[in-house]
Tab-separated table of C-alpha atoms and ligand atoms in Angstrom:
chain	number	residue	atom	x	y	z
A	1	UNK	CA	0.000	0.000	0.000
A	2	UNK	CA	1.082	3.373	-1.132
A	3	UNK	CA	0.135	6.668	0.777
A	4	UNK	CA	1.502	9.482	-0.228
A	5	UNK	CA	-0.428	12.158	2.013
A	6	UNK	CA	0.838	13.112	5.939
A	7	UNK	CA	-1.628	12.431	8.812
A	8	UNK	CA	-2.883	15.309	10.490
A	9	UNK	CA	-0.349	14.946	13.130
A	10	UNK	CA	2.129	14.844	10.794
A	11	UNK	CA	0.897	17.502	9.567
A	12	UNK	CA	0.664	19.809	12.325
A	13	UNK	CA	4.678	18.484	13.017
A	14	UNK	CA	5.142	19.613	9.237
A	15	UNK	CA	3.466	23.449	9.924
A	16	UNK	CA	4.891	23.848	13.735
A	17	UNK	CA	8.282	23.498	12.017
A	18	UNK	CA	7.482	25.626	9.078
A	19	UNK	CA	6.233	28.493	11.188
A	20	UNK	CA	9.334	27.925	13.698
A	21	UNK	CA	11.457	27.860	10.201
A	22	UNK	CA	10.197	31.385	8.708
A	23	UNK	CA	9.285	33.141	12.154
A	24	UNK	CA	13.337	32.259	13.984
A	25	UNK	CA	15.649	31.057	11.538
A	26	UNK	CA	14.673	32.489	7.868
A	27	UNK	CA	14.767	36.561	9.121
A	28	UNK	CA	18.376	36.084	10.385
A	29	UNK	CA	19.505	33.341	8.072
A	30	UNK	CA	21.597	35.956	5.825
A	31	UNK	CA	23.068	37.727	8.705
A	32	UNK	CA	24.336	34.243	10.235
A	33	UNK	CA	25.660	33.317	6.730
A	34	UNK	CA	27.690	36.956	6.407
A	35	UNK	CA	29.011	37.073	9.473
A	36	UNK	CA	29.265	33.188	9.835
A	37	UNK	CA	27.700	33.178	13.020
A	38	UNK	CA	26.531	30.355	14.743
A	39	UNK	CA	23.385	30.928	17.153
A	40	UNK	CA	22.761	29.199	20.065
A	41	UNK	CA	19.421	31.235	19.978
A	42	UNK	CA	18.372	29.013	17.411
A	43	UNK	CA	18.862	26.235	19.323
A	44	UNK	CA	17.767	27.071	22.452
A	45	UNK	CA	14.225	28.381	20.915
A	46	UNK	CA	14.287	24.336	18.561
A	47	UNK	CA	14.508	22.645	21.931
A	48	UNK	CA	12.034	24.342	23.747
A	49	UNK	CA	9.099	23.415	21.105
A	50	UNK	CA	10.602	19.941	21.345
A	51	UNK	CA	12.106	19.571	18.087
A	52	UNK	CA	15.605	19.034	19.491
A	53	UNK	CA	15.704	15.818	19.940
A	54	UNK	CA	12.643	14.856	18.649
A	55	UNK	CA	13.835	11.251	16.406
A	56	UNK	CA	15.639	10.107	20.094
A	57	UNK	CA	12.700	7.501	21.460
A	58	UNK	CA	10.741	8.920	23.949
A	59	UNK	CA	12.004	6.007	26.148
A	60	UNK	CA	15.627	7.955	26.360
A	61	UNK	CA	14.179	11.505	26.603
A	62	UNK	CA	13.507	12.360	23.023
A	63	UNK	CA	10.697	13.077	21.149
A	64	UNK	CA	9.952	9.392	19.737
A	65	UNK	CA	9.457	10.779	15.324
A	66	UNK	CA	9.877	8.183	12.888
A	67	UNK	CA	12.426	8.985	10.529
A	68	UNK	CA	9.797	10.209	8.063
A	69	UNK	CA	8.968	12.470	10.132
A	70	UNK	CA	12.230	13.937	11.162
A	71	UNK	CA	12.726	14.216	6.799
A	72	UNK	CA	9.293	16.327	7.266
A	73	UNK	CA	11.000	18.919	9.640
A	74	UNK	CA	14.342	18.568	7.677
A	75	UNK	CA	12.560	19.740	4.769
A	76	UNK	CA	11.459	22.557	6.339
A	77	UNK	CA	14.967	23.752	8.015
A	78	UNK	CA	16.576	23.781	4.700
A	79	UNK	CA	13.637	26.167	2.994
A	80	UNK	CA	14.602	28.940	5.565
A	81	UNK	CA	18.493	28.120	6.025
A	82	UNK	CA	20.537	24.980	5.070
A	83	UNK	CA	23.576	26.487	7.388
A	84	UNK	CA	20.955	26.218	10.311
A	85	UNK	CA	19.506	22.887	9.173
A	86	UNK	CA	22.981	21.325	9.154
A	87	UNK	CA	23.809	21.976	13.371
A	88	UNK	CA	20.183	21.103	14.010
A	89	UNK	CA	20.278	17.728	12.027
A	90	UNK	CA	24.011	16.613	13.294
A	91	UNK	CA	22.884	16.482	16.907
A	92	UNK	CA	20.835	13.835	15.311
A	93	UNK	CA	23.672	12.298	13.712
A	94	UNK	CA	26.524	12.642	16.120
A	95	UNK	CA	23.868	10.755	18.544
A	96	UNK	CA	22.816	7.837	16.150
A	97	UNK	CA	25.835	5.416	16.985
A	98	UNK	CA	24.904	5.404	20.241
A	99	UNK	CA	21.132	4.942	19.482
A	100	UNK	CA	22.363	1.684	16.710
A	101	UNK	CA	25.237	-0.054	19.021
A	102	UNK	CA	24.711	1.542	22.782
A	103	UNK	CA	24.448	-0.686	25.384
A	104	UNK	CA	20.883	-0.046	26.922
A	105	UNK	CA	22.823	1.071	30.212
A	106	UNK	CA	24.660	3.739	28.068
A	107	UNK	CA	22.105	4.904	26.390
A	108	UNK	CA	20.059	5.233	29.675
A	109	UNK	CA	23.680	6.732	31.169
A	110	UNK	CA	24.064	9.565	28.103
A	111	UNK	CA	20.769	10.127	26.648
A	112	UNK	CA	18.038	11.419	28.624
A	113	UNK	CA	20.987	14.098	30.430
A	114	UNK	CA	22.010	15.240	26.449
A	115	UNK	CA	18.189	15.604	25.830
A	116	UNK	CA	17.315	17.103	29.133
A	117	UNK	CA	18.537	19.956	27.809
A	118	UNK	CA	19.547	22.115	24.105
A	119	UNK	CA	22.892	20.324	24.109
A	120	UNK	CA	24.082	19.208	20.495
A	121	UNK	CA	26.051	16.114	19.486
A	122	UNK	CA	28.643	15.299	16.566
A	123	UNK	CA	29.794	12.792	14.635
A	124	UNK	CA	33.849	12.554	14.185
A	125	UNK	CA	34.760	9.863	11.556
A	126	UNK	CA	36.231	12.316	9.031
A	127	UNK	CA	39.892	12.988	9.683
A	128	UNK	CA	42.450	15.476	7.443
A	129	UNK	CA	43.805	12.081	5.510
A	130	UNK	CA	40.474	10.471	5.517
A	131	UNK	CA	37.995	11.809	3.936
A	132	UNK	CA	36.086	9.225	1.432
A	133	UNK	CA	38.015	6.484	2.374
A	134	UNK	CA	36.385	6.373	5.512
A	135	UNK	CA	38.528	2.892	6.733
A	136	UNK	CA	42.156	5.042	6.436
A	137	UNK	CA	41.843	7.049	9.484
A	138	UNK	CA	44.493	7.558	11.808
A	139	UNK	CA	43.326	7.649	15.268
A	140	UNK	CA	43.967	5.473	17.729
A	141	UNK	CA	42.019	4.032	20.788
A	142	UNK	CA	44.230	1.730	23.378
A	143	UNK	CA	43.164	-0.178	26.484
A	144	UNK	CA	44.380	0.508	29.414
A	145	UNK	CA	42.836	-1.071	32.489
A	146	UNK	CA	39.216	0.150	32.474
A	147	UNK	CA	39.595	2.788	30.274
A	148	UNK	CA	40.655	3.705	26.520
A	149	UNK	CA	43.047	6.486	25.970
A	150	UNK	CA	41.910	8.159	22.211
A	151	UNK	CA	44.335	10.337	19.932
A	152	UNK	CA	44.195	11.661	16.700
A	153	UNK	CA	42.220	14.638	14.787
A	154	UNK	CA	38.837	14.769	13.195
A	155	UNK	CA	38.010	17.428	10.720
A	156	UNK	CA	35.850	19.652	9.458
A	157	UNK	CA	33.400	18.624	12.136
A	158	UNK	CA	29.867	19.935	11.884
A	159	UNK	CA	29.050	21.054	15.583
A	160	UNK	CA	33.078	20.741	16.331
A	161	UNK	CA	33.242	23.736	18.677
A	162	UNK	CA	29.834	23.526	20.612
A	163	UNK	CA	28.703	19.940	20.653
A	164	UNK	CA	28.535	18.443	23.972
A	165	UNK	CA	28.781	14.876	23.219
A	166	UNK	CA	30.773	13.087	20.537
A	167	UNK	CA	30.759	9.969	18.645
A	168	UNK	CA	34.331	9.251	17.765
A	169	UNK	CA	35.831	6.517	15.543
A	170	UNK	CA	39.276	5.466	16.109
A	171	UNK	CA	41.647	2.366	15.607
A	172	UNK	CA	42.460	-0.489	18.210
A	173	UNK	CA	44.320	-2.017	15.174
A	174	UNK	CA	45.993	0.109	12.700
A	175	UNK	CA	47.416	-2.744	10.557
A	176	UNK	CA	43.474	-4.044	10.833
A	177	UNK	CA	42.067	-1.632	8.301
A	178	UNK	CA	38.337	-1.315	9.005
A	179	UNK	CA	38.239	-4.336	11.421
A	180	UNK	CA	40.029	-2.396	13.832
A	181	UNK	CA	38.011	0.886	13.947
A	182	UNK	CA	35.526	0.967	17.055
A	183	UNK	CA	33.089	3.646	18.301
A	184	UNK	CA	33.203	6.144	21.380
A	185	UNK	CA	30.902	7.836	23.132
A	186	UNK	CA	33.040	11.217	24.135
A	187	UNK	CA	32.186	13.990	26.580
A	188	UNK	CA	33.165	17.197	25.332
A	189	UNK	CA	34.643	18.381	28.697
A	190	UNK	CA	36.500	15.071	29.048
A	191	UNK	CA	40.559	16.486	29.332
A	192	UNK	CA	42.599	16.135	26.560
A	193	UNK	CA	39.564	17.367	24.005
A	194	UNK	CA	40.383	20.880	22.035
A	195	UNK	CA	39.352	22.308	18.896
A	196	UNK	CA	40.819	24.146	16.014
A	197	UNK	CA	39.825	27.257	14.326
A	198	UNK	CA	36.501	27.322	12.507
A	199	UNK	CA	36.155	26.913	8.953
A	200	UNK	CA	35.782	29.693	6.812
A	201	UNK	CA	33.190	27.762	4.065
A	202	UNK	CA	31.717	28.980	0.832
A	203	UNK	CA	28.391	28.411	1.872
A	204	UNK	CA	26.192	26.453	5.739
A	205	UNK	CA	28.334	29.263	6.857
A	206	UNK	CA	26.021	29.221	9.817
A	207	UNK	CA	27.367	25.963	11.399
A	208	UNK	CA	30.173	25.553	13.349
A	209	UNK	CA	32.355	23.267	11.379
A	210	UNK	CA	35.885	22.640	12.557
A	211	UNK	CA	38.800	20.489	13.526
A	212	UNK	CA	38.316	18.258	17.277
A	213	UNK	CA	41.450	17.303	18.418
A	214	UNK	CA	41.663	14.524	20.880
A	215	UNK	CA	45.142	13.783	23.272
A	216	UNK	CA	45.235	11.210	25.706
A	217	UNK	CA	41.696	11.531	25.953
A	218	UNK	CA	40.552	8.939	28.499
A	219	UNK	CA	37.187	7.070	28.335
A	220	UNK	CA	35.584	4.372	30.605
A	221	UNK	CA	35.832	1.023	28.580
A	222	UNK	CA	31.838	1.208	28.461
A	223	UNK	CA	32.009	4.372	26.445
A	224	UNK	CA	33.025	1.863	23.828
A	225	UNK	CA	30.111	1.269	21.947
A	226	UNK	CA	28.776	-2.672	20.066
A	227	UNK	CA	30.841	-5.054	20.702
A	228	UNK	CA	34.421	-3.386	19.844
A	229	UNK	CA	35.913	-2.976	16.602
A	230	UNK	CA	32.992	-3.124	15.110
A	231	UNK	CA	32.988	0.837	14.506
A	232	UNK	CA	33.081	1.106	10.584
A	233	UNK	CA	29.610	-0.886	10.296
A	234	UNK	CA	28.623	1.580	12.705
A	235	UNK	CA	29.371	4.472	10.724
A	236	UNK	CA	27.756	3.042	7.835
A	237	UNK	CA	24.628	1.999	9.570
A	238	UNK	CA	24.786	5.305	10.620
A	239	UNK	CA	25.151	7.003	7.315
A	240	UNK	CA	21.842	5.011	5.865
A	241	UNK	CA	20.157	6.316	8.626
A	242	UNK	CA	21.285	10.024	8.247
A	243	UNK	CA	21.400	10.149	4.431
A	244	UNK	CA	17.610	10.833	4.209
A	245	UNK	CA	17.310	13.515	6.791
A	246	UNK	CA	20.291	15.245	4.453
A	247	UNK	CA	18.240	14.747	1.114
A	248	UNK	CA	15.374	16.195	2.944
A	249	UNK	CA	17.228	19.389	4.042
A	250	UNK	CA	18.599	19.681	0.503
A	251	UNK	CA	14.729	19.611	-0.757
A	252	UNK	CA	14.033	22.321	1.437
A	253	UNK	CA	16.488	24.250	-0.527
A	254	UNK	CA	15.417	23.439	-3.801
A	255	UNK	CA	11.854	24.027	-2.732
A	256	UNK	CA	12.915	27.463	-1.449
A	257	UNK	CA	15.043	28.259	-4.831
A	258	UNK	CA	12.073	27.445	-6.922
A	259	UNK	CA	9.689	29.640	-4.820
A	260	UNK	CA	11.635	32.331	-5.078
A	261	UNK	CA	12.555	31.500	-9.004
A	262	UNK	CA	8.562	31.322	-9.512
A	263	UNK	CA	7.701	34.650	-7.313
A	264	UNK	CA	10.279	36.965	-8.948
A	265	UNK	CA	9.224	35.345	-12.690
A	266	UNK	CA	5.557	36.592	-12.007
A	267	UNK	CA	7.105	40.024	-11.150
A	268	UNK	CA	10.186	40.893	-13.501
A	269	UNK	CA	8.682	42.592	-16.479
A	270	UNK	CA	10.780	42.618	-19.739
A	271	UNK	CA	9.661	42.597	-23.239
A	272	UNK	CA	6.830	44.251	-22.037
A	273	UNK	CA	5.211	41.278	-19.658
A	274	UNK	CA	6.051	39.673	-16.778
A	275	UNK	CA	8.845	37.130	-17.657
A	276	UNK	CA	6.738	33.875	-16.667
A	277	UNK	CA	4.981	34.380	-19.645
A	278	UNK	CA	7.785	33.296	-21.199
A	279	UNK	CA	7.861	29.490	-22.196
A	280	UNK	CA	11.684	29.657	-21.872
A	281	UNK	CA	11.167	30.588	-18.437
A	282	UNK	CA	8.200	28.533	-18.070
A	283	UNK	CA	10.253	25.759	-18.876
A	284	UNK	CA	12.364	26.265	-16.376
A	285	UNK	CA	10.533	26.512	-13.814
A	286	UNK	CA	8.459	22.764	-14.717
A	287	UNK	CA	11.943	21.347	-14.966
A	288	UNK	CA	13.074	22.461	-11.574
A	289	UNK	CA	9.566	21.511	-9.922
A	290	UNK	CA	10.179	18.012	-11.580
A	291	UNK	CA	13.295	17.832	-9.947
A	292	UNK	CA	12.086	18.698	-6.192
A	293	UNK	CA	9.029	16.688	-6.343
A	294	UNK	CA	11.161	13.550	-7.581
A	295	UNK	CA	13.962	14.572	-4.477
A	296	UNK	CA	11.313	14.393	-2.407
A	297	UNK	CA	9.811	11.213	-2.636
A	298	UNK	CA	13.183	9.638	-3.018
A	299	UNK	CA	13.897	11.240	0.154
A	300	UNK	CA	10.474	10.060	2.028
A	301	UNK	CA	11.146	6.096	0.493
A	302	UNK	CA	14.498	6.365	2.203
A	303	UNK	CA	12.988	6.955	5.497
A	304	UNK	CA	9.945	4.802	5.258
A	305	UNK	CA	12.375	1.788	4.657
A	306	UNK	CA	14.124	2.622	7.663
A	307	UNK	CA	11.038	3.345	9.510
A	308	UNK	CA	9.893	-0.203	8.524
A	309	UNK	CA	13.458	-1.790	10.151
A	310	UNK	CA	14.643	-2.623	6.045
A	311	UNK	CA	18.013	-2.133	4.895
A	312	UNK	CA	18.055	1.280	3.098
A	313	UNK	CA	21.546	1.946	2.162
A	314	UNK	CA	20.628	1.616	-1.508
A	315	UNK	CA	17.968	4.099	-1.244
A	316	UNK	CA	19.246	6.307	1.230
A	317	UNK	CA	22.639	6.912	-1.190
A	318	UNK	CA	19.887	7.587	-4.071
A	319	UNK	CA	18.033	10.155	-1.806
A	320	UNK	CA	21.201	11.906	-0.742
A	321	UNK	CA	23.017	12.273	-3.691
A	322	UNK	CA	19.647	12.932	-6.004
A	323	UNK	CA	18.326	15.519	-3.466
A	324	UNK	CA	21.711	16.504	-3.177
A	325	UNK	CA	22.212	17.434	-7.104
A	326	UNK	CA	18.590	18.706	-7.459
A	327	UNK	CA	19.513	21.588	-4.736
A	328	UNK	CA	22.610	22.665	-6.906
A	329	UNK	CA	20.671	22.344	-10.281
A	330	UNK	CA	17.516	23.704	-8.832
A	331	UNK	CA	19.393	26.777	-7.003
A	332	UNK	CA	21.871	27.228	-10.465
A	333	UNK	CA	18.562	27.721	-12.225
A	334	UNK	CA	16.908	30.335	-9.752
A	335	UNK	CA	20.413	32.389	-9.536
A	336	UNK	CA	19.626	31.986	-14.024
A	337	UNK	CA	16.249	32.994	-13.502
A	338	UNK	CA	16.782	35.814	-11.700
A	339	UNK	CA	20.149	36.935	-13.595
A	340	UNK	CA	22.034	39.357	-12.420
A	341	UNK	CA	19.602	40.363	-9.219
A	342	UNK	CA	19.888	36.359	-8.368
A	343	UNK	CA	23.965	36.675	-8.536
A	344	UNK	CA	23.462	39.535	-6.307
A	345	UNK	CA	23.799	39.275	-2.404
A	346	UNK	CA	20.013	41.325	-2.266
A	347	UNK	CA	18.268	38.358	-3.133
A	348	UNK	CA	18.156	34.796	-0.897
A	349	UNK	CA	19.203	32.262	-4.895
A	350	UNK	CA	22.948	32.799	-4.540
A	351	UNK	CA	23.091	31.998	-0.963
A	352	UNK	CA	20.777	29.076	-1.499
A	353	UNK	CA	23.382	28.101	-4.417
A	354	UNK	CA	26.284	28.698	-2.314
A	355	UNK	CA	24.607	25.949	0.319
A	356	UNK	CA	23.961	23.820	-1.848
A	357	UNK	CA	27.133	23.137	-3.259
A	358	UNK	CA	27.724	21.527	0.619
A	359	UNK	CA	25.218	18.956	-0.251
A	360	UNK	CA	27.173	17.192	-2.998
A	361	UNK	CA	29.910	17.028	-0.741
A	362	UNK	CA	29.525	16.071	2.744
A	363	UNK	CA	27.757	13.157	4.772
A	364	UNK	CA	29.404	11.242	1.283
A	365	UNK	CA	30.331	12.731	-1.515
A	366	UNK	CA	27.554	12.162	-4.406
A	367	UNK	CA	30.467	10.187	-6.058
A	368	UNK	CA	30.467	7.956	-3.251
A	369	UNK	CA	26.889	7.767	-2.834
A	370	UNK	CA	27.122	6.442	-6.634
A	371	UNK	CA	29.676	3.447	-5.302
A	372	UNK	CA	27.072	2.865	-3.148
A	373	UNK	CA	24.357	2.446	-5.268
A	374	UNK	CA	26.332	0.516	-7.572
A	375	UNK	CA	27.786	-1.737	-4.904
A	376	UNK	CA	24.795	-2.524	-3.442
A	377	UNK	CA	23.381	-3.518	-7.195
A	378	UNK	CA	26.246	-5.733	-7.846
A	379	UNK	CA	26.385	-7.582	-4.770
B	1	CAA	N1	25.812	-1.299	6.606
B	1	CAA	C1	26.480	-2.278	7.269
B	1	CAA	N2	27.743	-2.662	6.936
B	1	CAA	C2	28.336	-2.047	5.898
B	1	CAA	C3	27.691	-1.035	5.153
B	1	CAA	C4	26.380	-0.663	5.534
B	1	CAA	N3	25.716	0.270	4.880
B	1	CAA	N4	28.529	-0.604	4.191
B	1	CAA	C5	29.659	-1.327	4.303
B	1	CAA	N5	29.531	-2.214	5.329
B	1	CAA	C6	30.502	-3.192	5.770
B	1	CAA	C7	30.857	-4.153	4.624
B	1	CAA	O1	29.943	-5.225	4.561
B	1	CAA	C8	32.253	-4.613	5.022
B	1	CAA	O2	32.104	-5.612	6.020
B	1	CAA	P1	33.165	-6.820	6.270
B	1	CAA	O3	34.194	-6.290	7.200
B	1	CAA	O4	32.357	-7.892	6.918
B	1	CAA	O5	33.728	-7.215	4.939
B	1	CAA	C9	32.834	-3.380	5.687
B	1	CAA	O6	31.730	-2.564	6.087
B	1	CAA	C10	33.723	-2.567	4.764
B	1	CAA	O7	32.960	-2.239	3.609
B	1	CAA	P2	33.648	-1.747	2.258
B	1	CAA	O8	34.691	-2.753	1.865
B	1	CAA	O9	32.586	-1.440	1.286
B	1	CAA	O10	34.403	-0.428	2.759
B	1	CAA	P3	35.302	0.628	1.996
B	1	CAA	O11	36.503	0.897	2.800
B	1	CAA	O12	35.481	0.201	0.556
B	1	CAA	O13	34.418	1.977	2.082
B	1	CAA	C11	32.738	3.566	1.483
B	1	CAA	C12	33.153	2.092	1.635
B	1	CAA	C13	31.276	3.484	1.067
B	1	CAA	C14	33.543	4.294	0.431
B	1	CAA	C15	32.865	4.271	2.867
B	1	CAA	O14	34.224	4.484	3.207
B	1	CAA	C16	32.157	5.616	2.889
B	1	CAA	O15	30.946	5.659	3.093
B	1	CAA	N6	32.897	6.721	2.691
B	1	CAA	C17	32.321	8.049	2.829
B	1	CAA	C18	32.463	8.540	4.234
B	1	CAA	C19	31.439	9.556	4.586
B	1	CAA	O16	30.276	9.480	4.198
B	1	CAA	N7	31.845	10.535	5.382
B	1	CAA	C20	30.932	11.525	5.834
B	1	CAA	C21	31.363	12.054	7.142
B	1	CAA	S1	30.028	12.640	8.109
B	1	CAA	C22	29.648	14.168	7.565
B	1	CAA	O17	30.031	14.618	6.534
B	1	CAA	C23	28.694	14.836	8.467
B	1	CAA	C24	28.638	16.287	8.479
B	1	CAA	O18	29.582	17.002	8.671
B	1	CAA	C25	27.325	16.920	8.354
């Protein structure tokens, strides 16, 4: 059975974000992006209408949404800033090891304190040597006793600088390759934990992304998540899961840059009517509409398959990296639309472009989401 159409509830989640969207984050969206501000504002007001942690099950403090739901208010984030959307969505992400491999003690140890309050999480697998090739990292977890001492440095870390609580993936085993990687649950204001500068980015200029350096970082051994070098799956597992809520933030983009394509197309007058007379404009606009309505149900298939506990990894690459290219192709054509107003910083396209870009690149590049795919059709 195919249903396309929310429930109410799902719909009132879809308009209590939307209104939280456009009312906190869109009005201050370009001054965050110029001055590369993250806002703790933002986050602050998100966790008070319970949005936060709202895909953590109720059972640990959170919210209890399906994944199809959390793609719903996703969506929405990315419409009114993609910068924004990214710190919001990575709490999600940097907590989603725990919520696949915790131990139920763990969880019940870390998780209802983290969602207790508007504390943010992030996810450190990416390192300055290992980017795609996820396996070549260089950090290192030893025993010792009842604890594991963790060094190395992750990079460009969404959430590096004000995250509270970090999944980290290091090596028990360097000469192990991906067999030797396992998963930590990290307290921010465990000693030994620093950061590096923040990024200066092209566009998500928003989010605090930067470098998380860890030295002799000590852990209790039941920080250790599964059963021990097990930590690659979990970043993979991890990635299926998360690859939909990113394909739903870059709809919310795409939606955005066709709204504002279709708005200033009814307005512009040239050749003595408004442009959207135009069919060369006209078909434009169907194209890019095509393109976000496809993203979009790629996006909500994604999630449903997770929501109904089947592997997804196929789908969730296809979401990602499809969303992912209809944001840049849908915001290219809005800046084109618009011409030179859109490459101008008075209008919200080349912003929206500028994000984007970000979308094709991280959480997988959309090259590696196409290994994906093709692995998982070949296997
Ligand atoms: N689920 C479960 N297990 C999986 C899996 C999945 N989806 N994918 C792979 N595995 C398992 C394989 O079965 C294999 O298991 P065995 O040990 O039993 O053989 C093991 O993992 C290794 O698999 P591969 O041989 O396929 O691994 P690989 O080294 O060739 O890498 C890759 C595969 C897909 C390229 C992976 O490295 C990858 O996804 N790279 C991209 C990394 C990435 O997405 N980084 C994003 C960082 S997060 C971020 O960007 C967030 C942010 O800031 C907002």
């Amino acid at each position: 059975m195919v249903d396309f159409n929310l429930t109410e509830e799902q719909q009132r989640l879809r308009d209590l974000a939307r209104d939280f969207a456009q009312r906190e984050i869109a009005p201050v969206a370009v001054e965050l992006d110029r001055e590369q501000k993250f806002s703790q504002a933002i986050v602050d007001k998100y966790f008070e209408i319970g949005l936060l942690h709202s895909v953590v099950p109720e059972e640990y403090g959170g919210g209890g949404l399906s994944s199809l739901e959390g793609c719903v208010v996703a969506e929405e984030l990315g419409a009114a800033c993609a910068g924004v959307a990214s710190y919001l969505g990575a709490n999600h992400l940097g907590l989603t090891p725990l919520l696949i491999a915790g131990s139920p003690e763990l969880k019940k140890e870390l998780l209802p304190k983290h969602c207790a309050a508007p504390h943010l999480a992030a996810f450190c697998l990416t390192e300055p040597g290992a980017g795609s090739d996820a396996a070549s990292m260089r950090s290192t977890a030893t025993r010792d006793g009842d604890e594991f001492v963790i060094n190395g440095t992750k990079h460009f870390i969404t959430n590096g600088g004000v995250a509270s609580l970090y999944s980290v993936f290091a090596s028990e085993d360097l000469t192990a390759g991906h067999r030797g990687i396992s998963c930590f649950m990290v307290p921010a204001n465990t000693p030994g934990v620093s950061h590096g500068k923040k990024e200066d980015k092209m566009g998500q200029r928003a989010a605090d992304t930067r470098e998380v350096i860890f030295e002799n970082v000590r852990v209790p051994a039941r920080y250790r998540l599964g059963k021990g070098r097990d930590g690659f799956k979990i970043a993979m597992m991890t990635l299926d899961d998360s690859r939909a809520g990113v394909g739903a933030a870059a709809v919310g983009i795409a939606r955005a840059s066709l709204e504002a394509a279709v708005a200033y197309a009814k307005q512009r007058v040239q050749f003595g009517k408004p442009i959207a007379e135009l069919q060369g404009i006209q078909f434009m606009l169907a194209d890019m509409a095509m393109r976000v309505e496809a993203a979009r149900l790629l996006v909500w298939q994604a999630a449903y398959r997770h929501d109904q506990g089947l592997r997804n990894t196929k789908e969730s690459a296809i979401a990602k990296c499809f969303a992912g290219d209809t944001a840049m192709q849908v915001s290219t054509d809005a800046v084109q639309v618009l011409g030179g107003y859109g490459y101008m910083k008075d209008y919200p396209v080349e912003k929206y472009m500028r994000d984007a870009k970000l979308h094709q690149i991280y959480e997988g590049t959309n090259q590696i989401q196409r290994l994906v795919i093709a692995n998982e059709l070949l296997r």
